[in-house]
Structure formats: structure tokens, C-alpha cells
Amino acid sequence: MSPDLAAMLRLDPDALPPVEGRSAFYDDVMRGLTLRQKTLPAKYFYDTEGSRLFDRICELPEYYPTRTEIGILRDHADDIAAFAGEKAALIEFGSGSSTKVRLLLGAMRHPAYVPIDISGEHMIEAVERLRLDYPDVPMHPVETDFTQDAALPTIISGRRRIGFFPGSTIGNFTPDQAEAFLRRAAGTLGAGAGFVVGVDLKKDPAVLHAAYNDRQGVTAAFNLNLLARINRELHGEIDLAHFRHLAFYNAAAGRVEMHIESLKRQRVRIAGDMFAFRNGETIHTENSCKYAVDEFQALAKRAGWHPEVCFTDADKLFSVHLLAR
């Protein structure tokens, strides 16, 4: 592993916490590494360190989704505020740094804000920064896995609920999973709700390749942080120098795939269990599905949502969809 990559991951092998019982992370790692195609759920990218690295990815020159979506939200913030209505509760699924929501909170009239994120510490820090800039907006963070049923705070009762799911995170699901998520979100948000969803569009594969294989290696560090997290939290004994980041566009499936590839035949120990890797064998860590506008709208309809309007940038790189129930 290069010194730069090690620095990005802030590795400290002498500071491993004890394994305290079973956790969902433990169960998913143990299960995922026994499959024929080894896999780890992408939601585990976003511990504190992974969230920090993803914030860096969003600032990379190759990574067009963030700046393009921000441009769309800025241009159409008033349209989205009108769609939401006065005194709406904005529910952000996977809020992260809560950066893009600022564009909507600044345009909406008397909103409330409910961020939902699995990385509680990162979310709370982001909410504290938001409160300084929007002191009149009630904020009620919910620390949970947004892909599961979430109980929203009762204090937002009586407000119209508007889901917010930016960043093309919807693309991390397979189409069937995306449909199931939209259907579950409909139940969480309730009758009369709206949904603002960022969706990455299909485009030149060369643009996609550059976005997921940046020259600085930040995406590589973000991907390999999954292994570093296993070392930190599950007493893993994985030498990250024997693995590498791999990302490519799968045209047949319409998605970018991220993998972690073993650079040799090896065995690694995790929480006392051994896992064997062949030379070139991969752990599939993430999909990023790309959609044409009509493809996503058809998917949303199957999940019980009505497409109201779609905003795109001039270069047709990205889209923001307004959905209603």
C-alpha cells in the first residue's frame, strides 16, 4: 500500500477495539465473504472515516455528480419549495454531511428537517453546523439504517412530508431493490407525500470510468476503508497492501461496479475465522446504476409514485425527479 493511501485511511493497527458481541456488520461480513461472489454491503462504507473520504470524493474534479446536482438544485430550489409547500417536513434519507439540503432549506417556507443516517456521529456534527445557519428550522436527526423502516419523530405530525434522496444513492440499489426502497419510503412518508430524488443518467462510459477511478486515489481509499473498518471493528488481520480498488462500467447491466480485488492467493483472519482468496478474486462492494429519464420514471410508477417533473443539467449528466403520491 502506498504511504498516501495509508494516510488517507488513517490506519492505526495498534488501536483496535475489542469485538463486543455480534453486530449487523459482523453478520454481514461473515455472510458476504462466504458467497461465491464475495460481497460487502455498500452501507458499511459510511463509518466516520468512510464519510470523511466520501466528502473528499464529492470535491474531486472527475466526480461530476455532486457539482452537477448542486447546480440543478440551486437553479430549481424555488420550484422544489413550491412543490413541497409551506411548513413541510424535509426527510433526508442518508443525510451524510447535509450539504445539498441547504439549498432547499434556504428556499422553503418554515420547514422542519429530519436527517436519517447510519453514521450518527457524522450526522450530528453536520446538524450542529446546520443549526448555526438555520436557527429557526426545527431539526430532529434519526440515527438508523435508512434502507429499513424508520420511525419518524412525532413532532413533525401535521406537516406534509417531503423525502429527499440526493447524490444518486438510489443507483446503489439494483432496480428491484430501488423499487422496493421507493415503496418502503412511500409507507414511511405517508399519504400526500412528495419525494425529491437525484438520479445519475446514462452517458459516455469514459466519463463514468474517470469518476470512479480518480487520479488522487481517494475513491480507492474509500473502497479499501471497508477492509480497514473490518480490521478496526472485527479484529481483522487483513493486509490492505494485498488488495486493490477496481471499478468499471458494466454496460449490459447499466451500472458502474466497484470491487476490491485480491492481488494474490491468500488467507485472511477476521474475528477468529479464516477466509481464502484466489489471485484476482474480488469482493463486490457497490453498484451505481445509471438510468435514462423514462427508465427511472417507469420504476417510480411501479413503486406507487407519480412523476411530476424532471430537471436535468444542460449536458444531460444528471437528473432530479419530483415524485408525488
PDB file of N, CA and C in Angstrom, residues 53-109:
ATOM      1  N   LEU A  53     -13.977  10.391   3.807  1.00  0.00           N
ATOM      2  CA  LEU A  53     -13.422  10.147   2.481  1.00  0.00           C
ATOM      3  C   LEU A  53     -14.443  10.449   1.391  1.00  0.00           C
ATOM      4  N   PHE A  54     -15.717  10.115   1.638  1.00  0.00           N
ATOM      5  CA  PHE A  54     -16.721  10.404   0.617  1.00  0.00           C
ATOM      6  C   PHE A  54     -16.883  11.906   0.423  1.00  0.00           C
ATOM      7  N   ASP A  55     -16.773  12.673   1.507  1.00  0.00           N
ATOM      8  CA  ASP A  55     -16.821  14.126   1.354  1.00  0.00           C
ATOM      9  C   ASP A  55     -15.704  14.607   0.436  1.00  0.00           C
ATOM     10  N   ARG A  56     -14.534  13.983   0.514  1.00  0.00           N
ATOM     11  CA  ARG A  56     -13.421  14.343  -0.374  1.00  0.00           C
ATOM     12  C   ARG A  56     -13.725  13.949  -1.816  1.00  0.00           C
ATOM     13  N   ILE A  57     -14.347  12.783  -2.004  1.00  0.00           N
ATOM     14  CA  ILE A  57     -14.718  12.346  -3.358  1.00  0.00           C
ATOM     15  C   ILE A  57     -15.605  13.389  -4.022  1.00  0.00           C
ATOM     16  N   CYS A  58     -16.542  13.925  -3.257  1.00  0.00           N
ATOM     17  CA  CYS A  58     -17.503  14.875  -3.817  1.00  0.00           C
ATOM     18  C   CYS A  58     -16.847  16.151  -4.324  1.00  0.00           C
ATOM     19  N   GLU A  59     -15.614  16.409  -3.895  1.00  0.00           N
ATOM     20  CA  GLU A  59     -14.899  17.611  -4.322  1.00  0.00           C
ATOM     21  C   GLU A  59     -13.916  17.346  -5.454  1.00  0.00           C
ATOM     22  N   LEU A  60     -13.801  16.105  -5.902  1.00  0.00           N
ATOM     23  CA  LEU A  60     -12.827  15.764  -6.940  1.00  0.00           C
ATOM     24  C   LEU A  60     -13.255  16.307  -8.300  1.00  0.00           C
ATOM     25  N   PRO A  61     -12.297  16.728  -9.119  1.00  0.00           N
ATOM     26  CA  PRO A  61     -12.653  17.253 -10.449  1.00  0.00           C
ATOM     27  C   PRO A  61     -13.312  16.219 -11.347  1.00  0.00           C
ATOM     28  N   GLU A  62     -12.960  14.932 -11.184  1.00  0.00           N
ATOM     29  CA  GLU A  62     -13.545  13.891 -12.033  1.00  0.00           C
ATOM     30  C   GLU A  62     -14.972  13.530 -11.625  1.00  0.00           C
ATOM     31  N   TYR A  63     -15.315  13.831 -10.373  1.00  0.00           N
ATOM     32  CA  TYR A  63     -16.597  13.355  -9.842  1.00  0.00           C
ATOM     33  C   TYR A  63     -17.674  14.404 -10.115  1.00  0.00           C
ATOM     34  N   TYR A  64     -18.289  14.290 -11.283  1.00  0.00           N
ATOM     35  CA  TYR A  64     -19.285  15.263 -11.751  1.00  0.00           C
ATOM     36  C   TYR A  64     -20.610  15.240 -10.988  1.00  0.00           C
ATOM     37  N   PRO A  65     -21.065  14.106 -10.394  1.00  0.00           N
ATOM     38  CA  PRO A  65     -22.430  14.078  -9.847  1.00  0.00           C
ATOM     39  C   PRO A  65     -22.716  15.165  -8.818  1.00  0.00           C
ATOM     40  N   THR A  66     -21.783  15.406  -7.901  1.00  0.00           N
ATOM     41  CA  THR A  66     -22.066  16.352  -6.824  1.00  0.00           C
ATOM     42  C   THR A  66     -22.261  17.763  -7.346  1.00  0.00           C
ATOM     43  N   ARG A  67     -21.291  18.277  -8.085  1.00  0.00           N
ATOM     44  CA  ARG A  67     -21.414  19.665  -8.549  1.00  0.00           C
ATOM     45  C   ARG A  67     -22.569  19.832  -9.535  1.00  0.00           C
ATOM     46  N   THR A  68     -22.842  18.793 -10.342  1.00  0.00           N
ATOM     47  CA  THR A  68     -23.940  18.889 -11.302  1.00  0.00           C
ATOM     48  C   THR A  68     -25.282  18.909 -10.590  1.00  0.00           C
ATOM     49  N   GLU A  69     -25.449  18.025  -9.616  1.00  0.00           N
ATOM     50  CA  GLU A  69     -26.708  18.011  -8.870  1.00  0.00           C
ATOM     51  C   GLU A  69     -26.898  19.302  -8.080  1.00  0.00           C
ATOM     52  N   ILE A  70     -25.828  19.805  -7.484  1.00  0.00           N
ATOM     53  CA  ILE A  70     -25.927  21.072  -6.757  1.00  0.00           C
ATOM     54  C   ILE A  70     -26.392  22.181  -7.688  1.00  0.00           C
ATOM     55  N   GLY A  71     -25.871  22.197  -8.914  1.00  0.00           N
ATOM     56  CA  GLY A  71     -26.300  23.194  -9.883  1.00  0.00           C
ATOM     57  C   GLY A  71     -27.785  23.084 -10.193  1.00  0.00           C
ATOM     58  N   ILE A  72     -28.275  21.858 -10.350  1.00  0.00           N
ATOM     59  CA  ILE A  72     -29.709  21.654 -10.628  1.00  0.00           C
ATOM     60  C   ILE A  72     -30.553  22.103  -9.443  1.00  0.00           C
ATOM     61  N   LEU A  73     -30.139  21.729  -8.235  1.00  0.00           N
ATOM     62  CA  LEU A  73     -30.897  22.116  -7.043  1.00  0.00           C
ATOM     63  C   LEU A  73     -30.895  23.629  -6.857  1.00  0.00           C
ATOM     64  N   ARG A  74     -29.756  24.252  -7.120  1.00  0.00           N
ATOM     65  CA  ARG A  74     -29.686  25.712  -6.990  1.00  0.00           C
ATOM     66  C   ARG A  74     -30.618  26.385  -8.004  1.00  0.00           C
ATOM     67  N   ASP A  75     -30.597  25.891  -9.234  1.00  0.00           N
ATOM     68  CA  ASP A  75     -31.412  26.506 -10.289  1.00  0.00           C
ATOM     69  C   ASP A  75     -32.908  26.327 -10.055  1.00  0.00           C
ATOM     70  N   HIS A  76     -33.265  25.234  -9.375  1.00  0.00           N
ATOM     71  CA  HIS A  76     -34.688  24.899  -9.248  1.00  0.00           C
ATOM     72  C   HIS A  76     -35.155  24.843  -7.791  1.00  0.00           C
ATOM     73  N   ALA A  77     -34.404  25.481  -6.889  1.00  0.00           N
ATOM     74  CA  ALA A  77     -34.771  25.455  -5.466  1.00  0.00           C
ATOM     75  C   ALA A  77     -36.165  26.038  -5.237  1.00  0.00           C
ATOM     76  N   ASP A  78     -36.493  27.119  -5.936  1.00  0.00           N
ATOM     77  CA  ASP A  78     -37.820  27.724  -5.749  1.00  0.00           C
ATOM     78  C   ASP A  78     -38.924  26.798  -6.264  1.00  0.00           C
ATOM     79  N   ASP A  79     -38.660  26.097  -7.371  1.00  0.00           N
ATOM     80  CA  ASP A  79     -39.646  25.147  -7.893  1.00  0.00           C
ATOM     81  C   ASP A  79     -39.877  24.014  -6.901  1.00  0.00           C
ATOM     82  N   ILE A  80     -38.794  23.547  -6.292  1.00  0.00           N
ATOM     83  CA  ILE A  80     -38.913  22.446  -5.329  1.00  0.00           C
ATOM     84  C   ILE A  80     -39.626  22.923  -4.068  1.00  0.00           C
ATOM     85  N   ALA A  81     -39.339  24.157  -3.646  1.00  0.00           N
ATOM     86  CA  ALA A  81     -40.023  24.715  -2.474  1.00  0.00           C
ATOM     87  C   ALA A  81     -41.521  24.844  -2.723  1.00  0.00           C
ATOM     88  N   ALA A  82     -41.886  25.254  -3.941  1.00  0.00           N
ATOM     89  CA  ALA A  82     -43.315  25.349  -4.280  1.00  0.00           C
ATOM     90  C   ALA A  82     -43.957  23.974  -4.292  1.00  0.00           C
ATOM     91  N   PHE A  83     -43.237  22.992  -4.785  1.00  0.00           N
ATOM     92  CA  PHE A  83     -43.717  21.604  -4.798  1.00  0.00           C
ATOM     93  C   PHE A  83     -43.940  21.108  -3.368  1.00  0.00           C
ATOM     94  N   ALA A  84     -43.031  21.452  -2.458  1.00  0.00           N
ATOM     95  CA  ALA A  84     -43.127  20.989  -1.070  1.00  0.00           C
ATOM     96  C   ALA A  84     -44.266  21.676  -0.325  1.00  0.00           C
ATOM     97  N   GLY A  85     -44.422  22.972  -0.546  1.00  0.00           N
ATOM     98  CA  GLY A  85     -45.438  23.728   0.184  1.00  0.00           C
ATOM     99  C   GLY A  85     -44.919  24.272   1.499  1.00  0.00           C
ATOM    100  N   GLU A  86     -45.722  25.125   2.132  1.00  0.00           N
ATOM    101  CA  GLU A  86     -45.312  25.764   3.378  1.00  0.00           C
ATOM    102  C   GLU A  86     -45.367  24.785   4.546  1.00  0.00           C
ATOM    103  N   LYS A  87     -44.404  24.914   5.453  1.00  0.00           N
ATOM    104  CA  LYS A  87     -44.324  24.129   6.694  1.00  0.00           C
ATOM    105  C   LYS A  87     -44.163  22.628   6.435  1.00  0.00           C
ATOM    106  N   ALA A  88     -43.497  22.292   5.351  1.00  0.00           N
ATOM    107  CA  ALA A  88     -43.241  20.874   5.060  1.00  0.00           C
ATOM    108  C   ALA A  88     -42.110  20.343   5.942  1.00  0.00           C
ATOM    109  N   ALA A  89     -42.138  19.058   6.197  1.00  0.00           N
ATOM    110  CA  ALA A  89     -41.036  18.377   6.880  1.00  0.00           C
ATOM    111  C   ALA A  89     -40.177  17.703   5.825  1.00  0.00           C
ATOM    112  N   LEU A  90     -38.914  18.105   5.744  1.00  0.00           N
ATOM    113  CA  LEU A  90     -37.994  17.564   4.758  1.00  0.00           C
ATOM    114  C   LEU A  90     -37.253  16.390   5.388  1.00  0.00           C
ATOM    115  N   ILE A  91     -37.475  15.194   4.858  1.00  0.00           N
ATOM    116  CA  ILE A  91     -36.899  13.962   5.405  1.00  0.00           C
ATOM    117  C   ILE A  91     -35.779  13.519   4.473  1.00  0.00           C
ATOM    118  N   GLU A  92     -34.529  13.631   4.927  1.00  0.00           N
ATOM    119  CA  GLU A  92     -33.402  13.267   4.054  1.00  0.00           C
ATOM    120  C   GLU A  92     -32.908  11.864   4.399  1.00  0.00           C
ATOM    121  N   PHE A  93     -32.956  10.966   3.429  1.00  0.00           N
ATOM    122  CA  PHE A  93     -32.508   9.590   3.601  1.00  0.00           C
ATOM    123  C   PHE A  93     -31.012   9.515   3.297  1.00  0.00           C
ATOM    124  N   GLY A  94     -30.210   9.094   4.300  1.00  0.00           N
ATOM    125  CA  GLY A  94     -28.764   9.041   4.102  1.00  0.00           C
ATOM    126  C   GLY A  94     -28.186  10.440   4.009  1.00  0.00           C
ATOM    127  N   SER A  95     -28.356  11.220   5.077  1.00  0.00           N
ATOM    128  CA  SER A  95     -28.079  12.661   5.016  1.00  0.00           C
ATOM    129  C   SER A  95     -26.602  13.003   4.908  1.00  0.00           C
ATOM    130  N   GLY A  96     -25.708  12.168   5.465  1.00  0.00           N
ATOM    131  CA  GLY A  96     -24.277  12.456   5.358  1.00  0.00           C
ATOM    132  C   GLY A  96     -23.936  13.818   5.927  1.00  0.00           C
ATOM    133  N   SER A  97     -23.300  14.653   5.104  1.00  0.00           N
ATOM    134  CA  SER A  97     -22.869  15.975   5.561  1.00  0.00           C
ATOM    135  C   SER A  97     -23.965  17.031   5.461  1.00  0.00           C
ATOM    136  N   SER A  98     -25.142  16.654   4.984  1.00  0.00           N
ATOM    137  CA  SER A  98     -26.278  17.584   4.865  1.00  0.00           C
ATOM    138  C   SER A  98     -25.902  18.850   4.096  1.00  0.00           C
ATOM    139  N   THR A  99     -25.110  18.689   3.048  1.00  0.00           N
ATOM    140  CA  THR A  99     -24.647  19.846   2.274  1.00  0.00           C
ATOM    141  C   THR A  99     -25.720  20.347   1.318  1.00  0.00           C
ATOM    142  N   LYS A 100     -26.277  19.429   0.522  1.00  0.00           N
ATOM    143  CA  LYS A 100     -27.223  19.842  -0.519  1.00  0.00           C
ATOM    144  C   LYS A 100     -28.545  20.322   0.050  1.00  0.00           C
ATOM    145  N   VAL A 101     -28.893  19.857   1.230  1.00  0.00           N
ATOM    146  CA  VAL A 101     -30.178  20.246   1.810  1.00  0.00           C
ATOM    147  C   VAL A 101     -30.224  21.740   2.096  1.00  0.00           C
ATOM    148  N   ARG A 102     -29.066  22.380   2.246  1.00  0.00           N
ATOM    149  CA  ARG A 102     -29.024  23.820   2.487  1.00  0.00           C
ATOM    150  C   ARG A 102     -29.731  24.585   1.373  1.00  0.00           C
ATOM    151  N   LEU A 103     -29.587  24.104   0.142  1.00  0.00           N
ATOM    152  CA  LEU A 103     -30.205  24.783  -0.995  1.00  0.00           C
ATOM    153  C   LEU A 103     -31.724  24.772  -0.887  1.00  0.00           C
ATOM    154  N   LEU A 104     -32.267  23.701  -0.311  1.00  0.00           N
ATOM    155  CA  LEU A 104     -33.721  23.598  -0.162  1.00  0.00           C
ATOM    156  C   LEU A 104     -34.213  24.323   1.087  1.00  0.00           C
ATOM    157  N   LEU A 105     -33.497  24.190   2.196  1.00  0.00           N
ATOM    158  CA  LEU A 105     -33.915  24.862   3.431  1.00  0.00           C
ATOM    159  C   LEU A 105     -33.929  26.376   3.243  1.00  0.00           C
ATOM    160  N   GLY A 106     -33.000  26.883   2.437  1.00  0.00           N
ATOM    161  CA  GLY A 106     -32.950  28.313   2.194  1.00  0.00           C
ATOM    162  C   GLY A 106     -34.103  28.819   1.348  1.00  0.00           C
ATOM    163  N   ALA A 107     -34.728  27.925   0.563  1.00  0.00           N
ATOM    164  CA  ALA A 107     -35.833  28.330  -0.314  1.00  0.00           C
ATOM    165  C   ALA A 107     -37.202  28.018   0.268  1.00  0.00           C
ATOM    166  N   MET A 108     -37.301  27.009   1.142  1.00  0.00           N
ATOM    167  CA  MET A 108     -38.589  26.590   1.677  1.00  0.00           C
ATOM    168  C   MET A 108     -39.091  27.549   2.757  1.00  0.00           C
ATOM    169  N   ARG A 109     -40.394  27.589   2.929  1.00  0.00           N
ATOM    170  CA  ARG A 109     -41.018  28.454   3.929  1.00  0.00           C
ATOM    171  C   ARG A 109     -41.369  27.650   5.181  1.00  0.00           C
TER     172      ARG A 109
END
